Amino acid sequence: MRATVSRSAWRESALALAASVLVLLLVWSATFTRPWHALEFKTFDVLTSWAAPQRAASPVVILAIDEPTFQALQQHWPFPRSLHARLIERVHADGAAAIGMDVVFADPGSEQEDAALERAVATAAPVALASARAKVESGNATLWTDVPPLPRLLAAGGQAGSALVLPDDDFVVRRAFGDADSLAMQLARRVAGTRASDLQPAEWLAYRGPRGTFDTRSYYQALEPGLLPPGFFKDKIVLVGRSALSASELENAQADLFNSPFGSTGGERLFPGVELQATQVDNLLAGDGLRSAPGHWTPVLLLLLVPLVLLAGWRLHTGWAVALMAGLIAAMALASWLLFAYARLWWPPLVPIASTAGLTGATALVIYATVRRRALQTRAMFAQYVPPTVVARLVAEPGLMRLGGEVREVTIMFTDLANFTTLSEQLSAEQTVELLTGYFDAMTPIIHASGGTVDKFIGDAVMAFWGAPLDDAQHAEHAVRAALDMQQAMEALVADLRARGLPPLQMRIGLHTGRVVVGNVGSQQRFSYTVIGDAVNLAARLEGANKAFGTGILLSEATARQLPEWLPLRVLEAVIVKGRAEPVRVFTLCADSAVCALSVAALDAFQAGDAAAAAAHINQLLQRCPGDPAALRLQARVAEAAALPAGAPLPTAVALGKL
C-alpha cells in the first residue's frame, strides 16, 4: 500500500507542478497584452499618489502662462517676444540661478521683437530654450524632425533643450525624459555646477505631488513691479510655460497638458507640461528619480512562491491556506509601496500577485480533483462493504474514516451454512458458485440495510460488523435485527432447494459485541477494511456453538446487554470456547416469553444448587418445547450435578471443546 500511496503522491505532485507551470506561463503571456499594461500603469499611478512627498526638493518656481495672465495682460497668444524679453530681464536681475523657457521660438517674427528677445537672452545667458519635434506625414512614412530655437537666440547664449515628453497610451507621463539634450538637463547642469557630470536621468518620473506642488506664480506677476517681493527669484530655478486649461487664446494652439497619475485616485487629471519639466529638474538635482527594480527579483520570488503555495495548499486547511496566500499578496503590495516610497524603486507587484492568486487557485483545483478522485476510490472500495448511504456520507465527511486503524466498539457477526459441504458434493462447480452467489446476494442487502459492513466472504461464511466506519449507538440492536431478517430470508432459499430435490441448508449466526481495531489492514500489494481483535474470534466461536444448543442465532452477554428490553431473549448456559479461559454466557432470540422465563428459572435454581427445582423447571420447558436441544443439555448437566458427592462445587460453565 505504501508503494501505491507513494506513486499516487508523486502523480499528485506532478499534476500540481504542471498546473503551477501553466499558471506562470499564462501570467507571463498576459504581460504582453495591452490590458495588462494598462492595469500595471494604474498600479504605478496609485503608488505615485500614495508615495508623493507633497513638496519639492529643489528651489523651483514656475511662471505659469495661465488664465489670470491672459486677463491681466490682455494679450493674444503667442505673446510678443519683447514681453518674454522683459520677463527674462526681470527674473535675471532678481538673481535667478537658471531660467528655462518652455516656449518654442522656432519661427522668426518681426525684427524688433526678435532683437529684444535676443538682447534679453544675451544678458541673462545661459537661458535654456525649448526645442520641439514636428511630425511630417509623407506618402510612405511618418518622419519626425527637430525644431530648434532661432539661431540668433542660440548665438546670443541660449541653450537649446528638448521639451519633448513621452506619455504612455493613456497620455499619462510616467517615464523620465531628462536625457543629455533635454531642457530639464540644461537647467539642472546650470544649477549643479561641479556635480553636473553626476547627473543621471532615472527611468521613471518621481512626481512630487499633484498639480500646484511646485511654487507656481502667474506670468504677469513677474512683469509688474510690486506683485512679487524683491529677491523673490534669487537662487531659484525659474521655468516659464503654458498652464492654461480653458483660455480661448489657446484654442488654436497645441495645449501643453497631459493626464496626471493623480487622476486614478480622484485628484486633478490634467497636468501642465511646464510642471513636468519642473518635476524632471527636481528629480535630476535630488538624484531620487524612480528606477526599475532588478529584473531577477520577480522570477526568484516566483520560484520561492511555487513550493510555498503547493506546500500550504496540501498541508494546511483550505481556510488557513487562503488566509496565508491573502497575507502574502498583501505583503507583496506593501513591499511594492515601500520600495516605491523609500527606495525609489518601481517593482510592479501585479505579476507576483496574479501568480500567487493563480497558483492558489490552481492548487485548489488540483486538490479538489485529487479529493474527488479519492472520494470516487473510497466510494468504489466501500461500496463493496457498506450501504450506499454510508458511502455517500464517508465521501462527504472523509474525516469520519480515519485510515490506518482505530479502536472502537462494534458488534460482529459470523454466519455459516450447515450441511453445505454435503450439498456441494451433489452440485457441479458452476451450480455451487450459483448457489453461493444467490445466498450472498440475499444476505448482503439485509446487512447493508441495517447499517452493517460486510467484511468478507469465507467460503460459505459471511463476516460482517456494525458500528464502523460510521458511529452507531445501536449497533448491537441493528446486528440482531439483521440476523432475524437473514434467517427469514433463508426460508426462500431453503424452499428453492427443496423444490430442486436438494437437501435443505441451515444458517447459523454468532454475534458478539466488543472493542476491536478497525481500519485498512493488509500488505503493500493488497489491503482490506476489516476488524481485528479477540472479539472477532469469540463471534466466530459463538457461530459454531449453535450446534451445541440447536439454535440458529447465538449472541454473547455483551451483545444482550445493549439490546432493548422488549426484544425477547432466552438465556442459555455459560460456555467456555476454545481460546478463552473466561466463561461466556450466551443467549438466543425467543418469541415465547414462557420459555424465556422457564429457562431463567432453571438456570437460577441450578446455580443455586437446587437440582430438584432445576429439574422441575426443565421438565416444564420440555413439555412446552419437546426435544429442545438446549433444555436437554441443561437437563444432562443437572443430572450430572445430582450425582456429585454432597458439598462438591457445581461447574459454572461447560466447555464446548473445539466448537
XYZ file of C-alpha atoms in Angstrom:
659
model
C 0.000 0.000 0.000
C 2.910 2.322 0.743
C 4.206 1.968 -2.810
C 0.726 2.691 -4.163
C 0.390 5.752 -1.949
C 3.867 6.884 -2.971
C 3.038 6.620 -6.659
C -0.235 8.436 -6.079
C 1.569 11.205 -4.173
C 4.075 11.573 -6.988
C 1.277 11.821 -9.539
C -0.492 14.455 -7.468
C 2.743 16.421 -7.003
C 3.481 16.259 -10.718
C -0.041 17.428 -11.527
C 0.233 20.328 -9.079
C 3.629 21.296 -10.515
C 2.301 21.141 -14.079
C -0.658 23.320 -13.088
C 1.743 25.801 -11.480
C 3.892 25.980 -14.612
C 0.768 26.521 -16.707
C -0.368 29.367 -14.436
C 3.031 31.037 -14.665
C 3.027 30.718 -18.442
C -0.432 32.250 -18.631
C 0.588 35.158 -16.413
C 3.773 35.654 -18.454
C 1.742 35.655 -21.681
C -0.700 38.174 -20.210
C 2.142 40.625 -19.544
C 2.378 41.235 -23.302
C -1.222 42.410 -23.618
C -2.485 45.996 -23.595
C -4.977 45.416 -20.738
C -2.139 44.116 -18.566
C -0.019 47.163 -19.328
C -2.967 49.422 -18.559
C -3.519 47.722 -15.203
C 0.173 47.871 -14.366
C 0.206 51.585 -15.235
C -2.764 52.135 -12.928
C -0.776 50.444 -10.168
C 2.069 52.890 -10.835
C -0.386 55.782 -10.639
C -1.819 54.632 -7.308
C 1.659 54.202 -5.806
C 2.623 57.633 -7.134
C -0.376 59.179 -5.393
C 0.421 57.416 -2.117
C 4.180 57.984 -2.151
C 4.335 61.602 -3.377
C 6.014 63.747 -0.660
C 3.783 66.757 -1.489
C 6.788 69.102 -1.636
C 9.670 69.890 -3.957
C 13.271 69.083 -3.098
C 14.772 71.927 -5.170
C 14.051 75.716 -5.311
C 11.955 75.652 -8.494
C 9.490 78.402 -9.372
C 7.017 78.084 -12.224
C 5.791 81.184 -14.011
C 2.563 79.917 -15.493
C 1.007 81.390 -18.597
C -2.468 80.883 -17.184
C -5.950 82.408 -17.309
C -5.174 85.260 -14.871
C -2.213 86.214 -17.084
C -4.371 86.498 -20.185
C -6.861 88.604 -18.271
C -4.205 90.859 -16.789
C -2.142 91.415 -19.943
C -4.993 91.491 -22.445
C -2.670 89.882 -24.967
C -3.336 87.188 -27.547
C -1.232 84.089 -27.862
C 1.554 83.955 -28.876
C 2.763 86.809 -26.697
C 5.083 89.407 -28.199
C 8.690 88.311 -27.816
C 9.513 91.639 -26.259
C 7.181 90.638 -23.412
C 9.206 87.467 -22.863
C 12.367 89.604 -23.043
C 11.090 91.833 -20.215
C 10.309 88.806 -18.093
C 13.754 87.263 -18.650
C 15.485 90.511 -17.764
C 13.325 90.945 -14.653
C 13.975 87.425 -13.385
C 17.701 87.615 -14.160
C 18.014 90.931 -12.417
C 16.359 89.409 -9.331
C 19.142 86.810 -9.060
C 17.631 83.648 -10.581
C 20.037 80.697 -10.668
C 18.704 79.446 -14.018
C 15.949 80.324 -16.445
C 14.124 77.863 -18.689
C 11.641 78.885 -21.344
C 9.236 76.013 -22.094
C 8.127 78.034 -25.115
C 9.404 77.269 -28.612
C 10.802 80.276 -30.547
C 11.373 78.474 -33.831
C 9.974 80.854 -36.423
C 11.277 84.382 -36.939
C 8.982 87.250 -36.085
C 9.418 90.962 -36.545
C 12.976 92.214 -36.339
C 12.165 94.444 -33.423
C 10.595 91.647 -31.355
C 13.330 89.100 -32.162
C 16.057 91.608 -31.379
C 14.506 92.371 -27.977
C 14.425 88.709 -27.100
C 17.986 88.256 -28.379
C 19.269 91.028 -26.113
C 17.484 89.550 -23.111
C 18.936 86.102 -23.747
C 22.383 87.564 -24.140
C 22.013 89.487 -20.877
C 20.804 86.505 -18.825
C 22.864 83.852 -20.639
C 22.728 80.979 -20.496
C 18.971 80.677 -20.863
C 17.536 77.236 -21.649
C 15.215 77.470 -24.628
C 12.801 74.720 -25.580
C 13.144 72.862 -28.848
C 10.391 70.702 -30.260
C 9.862 67.822 -32.600
C 7.490 68.045 -35.545
C 5.785 65.111 -37.228
C 5.898 65.152 -41.023
C 3.494 62.796 -42.781
C 4.589 61.572 -46.213
C 3.009 59.114 -48.535
C 5.228 56.266 -47.386
C 6.214 57.064 -43.834
C 5.934 59.324 -40.824
C 9.056 61.355 -40.109
C 9.995 63.309 -37.006
C 12.175 66.376 -37.340
C 13.757 68.548 -34.659
C 12.560 72.145 -34.419
C 15.305 74.176 -32.632
C 15.089 77.799 -31.411
C 16.128 80.625 -33.702
C 19.867 80.509 -34.470
C 20.296 84.140 -33.384
C 18.970 83.227 -29.945
C 21.443 80.361 -29.667
C 24.236 82.629 -30.862
C 23.289 85.068 -28.109
C 23.953 82.415 -25.451
C 20.716 80.471 -25.405
C 20.970 76.712 -24.876
C 18.554 74.510 -26.771
C 16.930 71.719 -24.835
C 14.276 69.304 -25.952
C 10.966 69.827 -24.168
C 9.630 66.541 -25.547
C 7.864 64.300 -23.028
C 6.878 60.721 -23.647
C 3.326 59.949 -22.482
C 2.016 56.405 -22.417
C -1.017 55.220 -24.350
C -3.366 56.809 -21.823
C -1.468 60.127 -22.224
C -0.057 59.927 -18.691
C 3.652 60.798 -18.446
C 5.372 58.203 -16.284
C 8.796 57.801 -17.885
C 11.646 60.197 -17.305
C 12.723 62.361 -20.233
C 15.824 64.104 -18.886
C 18.386 62.955 -21.443
C 21.584 64.891 -22.252
C 19.851 67.272 -24.690
C 16.689 67.935 -22.725
C 15.504 71.259 -21.365
C 15.419 69.818 -17.855
C 19.025 68.605 -18.122
C 20.221 72.016 -19.329
C 18.685 73.682 -16.290
C 19.946 71.040 -13.866
C 23.503 71.350 -15.180
C 23.351 75.128 -14.806
C 22.485 74.747 -11.113
C 24.553 71.625 -10.287
C 27.886 73.238 -11.221
C 30.714 70.817 -10.409
C 28.200 67.997 -9.901
C 26.872 68.306 -13.428
C 28.735 65.205 -14.588
C 26.969 63.164 -11.881
C 23.511 63.966 -13.145
C 21.899 60.812 -14.459
C 18.289 60.593 -15.559
C 16.251 57.823 -13.956
C 13.827 55.539 -15.774
C 10.626 56.799 -14.213
C 9.397 60.200 -13.139
C 9.090 60.651 -9.380
C 6.183 63.038 -9.001
C 6.379 65.426 -6.038
C 2.647 65.785 -5.774
C -0.444 66.837 -7.713
C -0.673 70.000 -9.774
C 0.471 73.040 -7.834
C 3.030 71.232 -5.658
C 5.794 73.473 -7.029
C 5.727 77.166 -6.188
C 3.647 78.475 -9.088
C 3.091 82.163 -9.885
C 1.276 83.753 -12.794
C 3.425 85.002 -15.644
C 2.148 88.552 -15.339
C 3.259 88.785 -11.696
C 6.892 88.745 -12.764
C 6.301 91.653 -15.154
C 4.526 94.145 -12.932
C 6.639 95.643 -10.173
C 5.407 95.159 -6.639
C 3.418 91.968 -7.231
C 6.351 89.825 -6.098
C 8.812 90.940 -3.420
C 12.349 91.924 -4.418
C 14.740 88.988 -4.413
C 11.877 86.515 -4.852
C 13.719 84.730 -7.681
C 17.168 84.810 -6.080
C 18.999 81.468 -6.425
C 15.877 79.805 -7.808
C 15.290 77.845 -10.978
C 12.627 79.633 -12.976
C 10.568 77.748 -15.549
C 8.196 79.607 -17.851
C 5.451 77.740 -19.689
C 1.791 77.448 -20.508
C -0.580 76.272 -17.816
C -3.959 77.475 -19.076
C -6.804 74.993 -19.059
C -9.543 76.903 -20.838
C -8.245 80.207 -22.192
C -9.785 80.944 -25.515
C -6.407 82.317 -26.645
C -5.015 78.784 -26.673
C -7.847 77.175 -28.598
C -5.852 77.167 -31.825
C -2.549 76.200 -30.184
C -1.443 72.743 -29.153
C -2.253 72.512 -25.465
C 0.763 71.619 -23.322
C -1.318 69.435 -20.987
C -1.074 65.764 -20.066
C -3.003 63.327 -17.918
C -1.924 63.058 -14.317
C -1.273 59.847 -12.312
C -3.227 61.522 -9.526
C -6.413 61.229 -11.576
C -6.508 57.497 -10.688
C -7.097 58.327 -7.028
C -9.566 61.156 -7.537
C -7.118 64.035 -7.940
C -6.943 66.577 -10.738
C -6.409 64.769 -14.028
C -4.656 67.402 -16.178
C -1.020 68.270 -15.581
C 0.841 71.149 -17.328
C 3.909 70.320 -19.369
C 5.925 73.031 -17.613
C 5.276 71.322 -14.272
C 6.507 68.059 -15.766
C 9.708 69.879 -16.716
C 9.969 71.179 -13.148
C 9.486 67.652 -11.810
C 12.231 66.321 -14.045
C 14.642 69.095 -12.992
C 13.894 68.339 -9.348
C 14.480 64.596 -9.929
C 17.840 65.273 -11.582
C 19.082 67.605 -8.847
C 17.848 65.417 -5.965
C 19.042 62.229 -7.648
C 15.940 60.399 -6.488
C 14.123 59.575 -9.686
C 12.490 56.183 -9.844
C 14.375 53.210 -11.194
C 13.083 49.786 -12.098
C 13.797 47.023 -9.623
C 16.331 44.415 -10.784
C 14.752 42.133 -13.342
C 15.609 38.922 -11.494
C 13.593 39.818 -8.386
C 10.255 38.663 -9.725
C 11.474 35.303 -11.203
C 13.311 34.469 -7.968
C 10.214 35.324 -5.944
C 8.073 33.139 -8.181
C 10.493 30.227 -7.747
C 10.050 30.588 -3.988
C 6.300 31.027 -4.258
C 5.606 27.799 -6.156
C 6.755 25.366 -3.415
C 5.294 27.603 -0.695
C 1.854 27.708 -2.304
C 1.910 23.982 -3.056
C 3.003 23.123 0.490
C 0.387 25.410 2.031
C -2.331 24.001 -0.206
C -1.563 20.386 0.682
C -0.581 20.787 4.329
C -2.958 23.440 5.631
C -6.704 23.602 5.940
C -8.238 25.411 2.978
C -9.196 28.424 5.068
C -5.699 28.778 6.542
C -4.099 28.299 3.114
C -6.267 31.032 1.597
C -5.523 33.313 4.563
C -1.790 32.706 4.108
C -1.975 33.490 0.400
C -4.012 36.618 1.103
C -1.344 37.654 3.604
C 1.381 37.072 1.001
C -0.479 39.171 -1.546
C -0.900 41.971 0.990
C 2.795 41.711 1.905
C 3.833 41.984 -1.749
C 1.615 45.018 -2.276
C 3.093 46.613 0.846
C 6.641 45.784 -0.264
C 5.978 47.376 -3.652
C 4.777 50.584 -1.975
C 7.709 50.687 0.494
C 10.205 50.215 -2.324
C 8.436 52.902 -4.340
C 8.214 55.413 -1.499
C 11.545 54.927 0.272
C 13.944 53.038 -2.001
C 12.705 54.842 -5.133
C 12.358 51.517 -6.930
C 9.439 50.617 -9.166
C 8.727 46.940 -8.619
C 5.450 46.089 -10.355
C 3.545 43.832 -7.946
C 0.997 42.668 -10.490
C 2.971 39.660 -11.757
C 3.704 38.114 -8.327
C 0.214 38.943 -7.042
C -1.501 37.448 -10.090
C 0.854 34.469 -9.946
C 0.124 33.897 -6.254
C -3.610 34.094 -6.835
C -3.344 31.846 -9.881
C -1.121 29.324 -8.095
C -3.517 29.255 -5.155
C -6.462 28.677 -7.475
C -4.615 26.020 -9.478
C -3.528 24.240 -6.308
C -7.091 24.343 -5.004
C -8.345 22.831 -8.272
C -5.710 20.082 -8.144
C -6.581 19.364 -4.524
C -10.262 19.301 -5.433
C -9.581 16.903 -8.303
C -7.432 14.736 -6.034
C -10.021 14.700 -3.279
C -12.676 13.937 -5.871
C -10.632 11.038 -7.234
C -10.003 9.730 -3.739
C -13.694 10.104 -2.983
C -14.512 8.002 -6.020
C -11.928 5.443 -4.929
C -13.396 5.462 -1.449
C -16.876 5.071 -2.875
C -15.772 2.177 -5.080
C -13.926 0.470 -2.229
C -16.579 0.859 0.458
C -19.447 0.136 -1.886
C -18.305 -3.481 -1.623
C -18.804 -3.469 2.127
C -21.286 -0.850 3.263
C -24.614 0.631 2.103
C -24.634 3.442 -0.488
C -25.911 5.931 2.109
C -22.901 5.223 4.321
C -20.567 5.571 1.347
C -22.116 8.923 0.453
C -21.598 10.201 3.976
C -17.994 8.995 4.081
C -17.317 10.792 0.817
C -18.938 13.974 2.136
C -17.146 13.690 5.516
C -13.865 11.824 4.968
C -12.767 12.680 8.489
C -15.197 10.045 9.761
C -12.935 7.402 8.272
C -9.529 7.541 9.897
C -7.383 5.272 7.768
C -4.717 3.124 9.356
C -6.819 1.645 12.156
C -8.573 2.826 15.298
C -10.038 1.174 18.372
C -13.800 1.247 18.664
C -16.673 -0.909 19.919
C -18.559 -2.875 17.276
C -20.906 -5.822 17.025
C -19.503 -8.651 14.911
C -21.450 -11.319 13.044
C -20.289 -14.650 11.693
C -22.576 -16.901 9.658
C -22.134 -20.413 8.338
C -24.239 -22.856 6.338
C -24.739 -26.243 7.976
C -24.613 -29.214 5.552
C -23.120 -27.084 2.791
C -20.219 -29.473 2.242
C -22.626 -32.368 1.765
C -24.767 -30.322 -0.584
C -21.832 -29.082 -2.659
C -20.825 -32.677 -3.352
C -24.094 -33.102 -5.222
C -23.602 -29.996 -7.328
C -21.235 -29.052 -10.088
C -18.742 -26.232 -9.546
C -20.928 -23.867 -11.550
C -24.005 -24.806 -9.517
C -22.096 -24.360 -6.261
C -20.966 -20.877 -7.268
C -24.509 -20.068 -8.388
C -25.903 -21.188 -5.035
C -23.364 -19.163 -3.064
C -23.983 -16.132 -5.243
C -27.716 -16.327 -4.577
C -27.054 -16.767 -0.880
C -24.670 -13.777 -0.682
C -26.971 -11.658 -2.840
C -29.787 -12.323 -0.379
C -27.783 -11.625 2.788
C -25.683 -8.613 1.745
C -28.601 -6.183 1.192
C -30.019 -7.093 4.586
C -26.692 -6.312 6.260
C -26.401 -3.039 4.357
C -29.996 -2.052 5.076
C -29.304 -2.235 8.808
C -26.113 -0.168 8.555
C -23.725 -3.097 8.675
C -20.426 -3.531 6.860
C -19.629 -6.743 5.011
C -16.067 -7.602 5.981
C -15.504 -10.662 3.831
C -16.903 -13.914 2.469
C -15.068 -17.007 3.715
C -16.218 -19.999 1.686
C -19.897 -20.200 2.575
C -19.486 -17.926 5.619
C -20.178 -14.224 5.933
C -18.315 -11.927 8.303
C -19.889 -8.533 8.989
C -19.840 -5.858 11.668
C -21.865 -2.866 12.853
C -20.568 0.389 14.362
C -17.897 1.222 11.764
C -16.856 3.060 9.691
C -19.651 5.340 10.982
C -20.557 5.559 14.643
C -23.765 3.730 15.510
C -25.024 3.882 19.087
C -27.461 0.989 18.380
C -25.058 -1.294 16.537
C -25.957 -4.327 18.695
C -29.689 -3.950 18.070
C -29.151 -3.406 14.339
C -26.976 -6.516 14.135
C -29.587 -8.657 15.917
C -32.379 -7.326 13.700
C -30.270 -8.144 10.643
C -29.749 -11.682 11.975
C -33.527 -12.170 12.315
C -34.145 -10.859 8.789
C -31.383 -13.068 7.394
C -32.888 -16.171 8.972
C -36.231 -15.207 7.481
C -34.613 -14.745 4.073
C -33.149 -18.258 4.341
C -36.656 -19.710 4.164
C -36.971 -18.753 0.493
C -33.556 -20.271 -0.284
C -34.409 -23.483 1.548
C -37.743 -23.719 -0.291
C -35.912 -23.388 -3.618
C -33.504 -26.182 -2.688
C -36.348 -28.492 -1.738
C -38.129 -27.707 -4.997
C -34.959 -28.844 -6.807
C -34.791 -32.047 -4.772
C -31.743 -30.947 -2.839
C -31.179 -31.211 0.895
C -32.018 -28.048 2.837
C -29.458 -25.781 4.421
C -29.455 -24.221 7.850
C -27.693 -20.943 8.621
C -26.028 -20.466 11.978
C -25.232 -16.952 13.225
C -22.901 -15.871 16.017
C -22.961 -12.325 17.419
C -20.624 -10.626 19.891
C -20.005 -7.016 20.909
C -16.563 -5.832 21.903
C -13.678 -3.487 21.248
C -11.576 -4.152 18.160
C -9.117 -2.437 15.868
C -10.927 -1.379 12.709
C -9.309 0.075 9.589
C -7.421 -0.704 6.409
C -5.211 -3.688 7.099
C -3.080 -5.691 4.707
C 0.137 -5.671 2.738
C 1.616 -3.185 0.301
C 0.033 -5.101 -2.552
C -3.393 -5.819 -1.070
C -5.387 -4.487 1.839
C -8.954 -4.555 3.088
C -11.178 -2.734 5.521
C -11.585 -5.162 8.426
C -11.738 -5.630 12.183
C -9.097 -7.355 14.300
C -9.232 -8.479 17.913
C -10.334 -11.132 20.410
C -13.960 -10.094 19.937
C -13.779 -11.317 16.346
C -12.630 -14.768 17.447
C -15.396 -15.006 20.047
C -18.090 -14.128 17.474
C -16.738 -16.895 15.236
C -16.795 -19.389 18.133
C -20.371 -18.466 19.008
C -21.432 -19.200 15.435
C -20.093 -22.748 15.876
C -21.633 -23.062 19.345
C -25.081 -23.014 17.748
C -24.612 -26.735 17.057
C -24.423 -27.496 20.776
C -27.651 -25.670 21.574
C -29.600 -26.378 18.390
C -30.043 -22.686 17.778
C -29.832 -20.525 14.658
C -28.709 -17.329 16.356
C -26.386 -17.199 19.355
C -25.250 -13.977 20.951
C -22.997 -13.091 23.833
C -23.998 -11.406 27.058
C -22.079 -8.285 25.897
C -24.439 -8.022 22.946
C -27.516 -8.891 25.004
C -26.829 -6.073 27.483
C -27.143 -3.490 24.694
C -30.487 -4.724 23.360
C -33.813 -3.068 24.257
C -35.833 -4.791 26.980
C -38.745 -5.517 24.694
C -36.605 -7.733 22.458
C -37.205 -11.241 23.881
C -34.057 -13.209 24.744
C -33.669 -16.696 26.112
C -30.697 -17.169 28.379
C -28.667 -20.322 27.801
C -25.676 -21.661 29.663
C -22.315 -20.069 30.272
C -19.795 -21.691 27.978
C -16.042 -21.749 27.638
C -14.996 -21.560 24.000
C -11.652 -22.547 22.592
C -9.007 -19.887 23.132
C -10.720 -18.220 26.114
C -10.433 -19.087 29.809
C -13.328 -16.936 30.949
C -16.852 -18.332 30.550
C -19.263 -16.512 28.276
C -22.975 -16.503 28.968
C -24.886 -16.896 25.739
C -28.398 -16.047 24.629
C -30.669 -16.755 21.726
C -33.743 -14.992 20.402
C -37.050 -16.441 21.503
C -40.549 -15.058 20.982
C -42.112 -17.348 23.668
C -41.994 -15.449 26.932
C -42.894 -18.564 28.915
C -39.900 -20.449 27.511
C -37.656 -17.470 28.346
C -38.962 -17.389 31.922
C -38.579 -21.165 32.468
C -35.003 -21.031 31.123
C -34.093 -18.281 33.597
C -35.734 -20.153 36.471
C -33.993 -23.445 35.605
C -30.551 -21.815 35.400
C -31.053 -19.840 38.611
C -32.088 -22.976 40.507
C -29.188 -24.959 39.068
C -26.648 -22.291 40.010
C -28.230 -22.080 43.477
C -27.603 -25.811 43.938
C -31.306 -26.746 43.905
C -31.180 -29.634 41.438
C -34.780 -30.677 42.127
C -36.182 -27.256 41.345
C -33.966 -27.007 38.262
C -35.159 -30.401 37.054
C -38.800 -29.393 37.576
C -38.375 -26.229 35.510
C -36.601 -28.168 32.784
C -39.425 -30.726 32.675
C -41.947 -27.910 32.195
C -39.706 -26.483 29.472
C -39.540 -29.811 27.655
C -43.298 -30.229 27.926
C -43.656 -26.861 26.201
C -40.808 -27.489 23.700
C -40.376 -31.258 23.311
C -36.857 -32.239 22.261
C -35.421 -28.774 22.763
C -31.594 -29.267 22.487
C -30.717 -26.506 24.929
C -33.130 -27.870 27.560
C -31.801 -31.397 27.091
C -28.201 -30.166 27.560
C -29.159 -28.403 30.763
C -31.080 -31.480 31.935
C -27.979 -33.620 31.420
C -25.875 -31.165 33.425
C -28.414 -31.143 36.248
C -28.340 -34.952 36.340
C -24.526 -34.924 36.474
C -24.615 -32.404 39.295
C -27.122 -34.522 41.231
C -24.698 -37.458 41.029
C -21.845 -35.452 42.570
C -20.920 -36.051 46.224
C -22.558 -33.801 48.769
C -20.804 -30.479 49.071
C -18.958 -30.781 45.741
C -18.920 -27.463 43.779
C -21.078 -27.217 40.705
C -19.350 -26.361 37.428
C -20.250 -22.779 36.441
C -19.751 -23.308 32.726
C -19.498 -26.064 30.229
C -16.556 -26.329 27.844
C -17.551 -26.654 24.208
C -14.321 -28.313 23.164
C -13.407 -27.411 19.594
C -16.555 -25.506 18.874
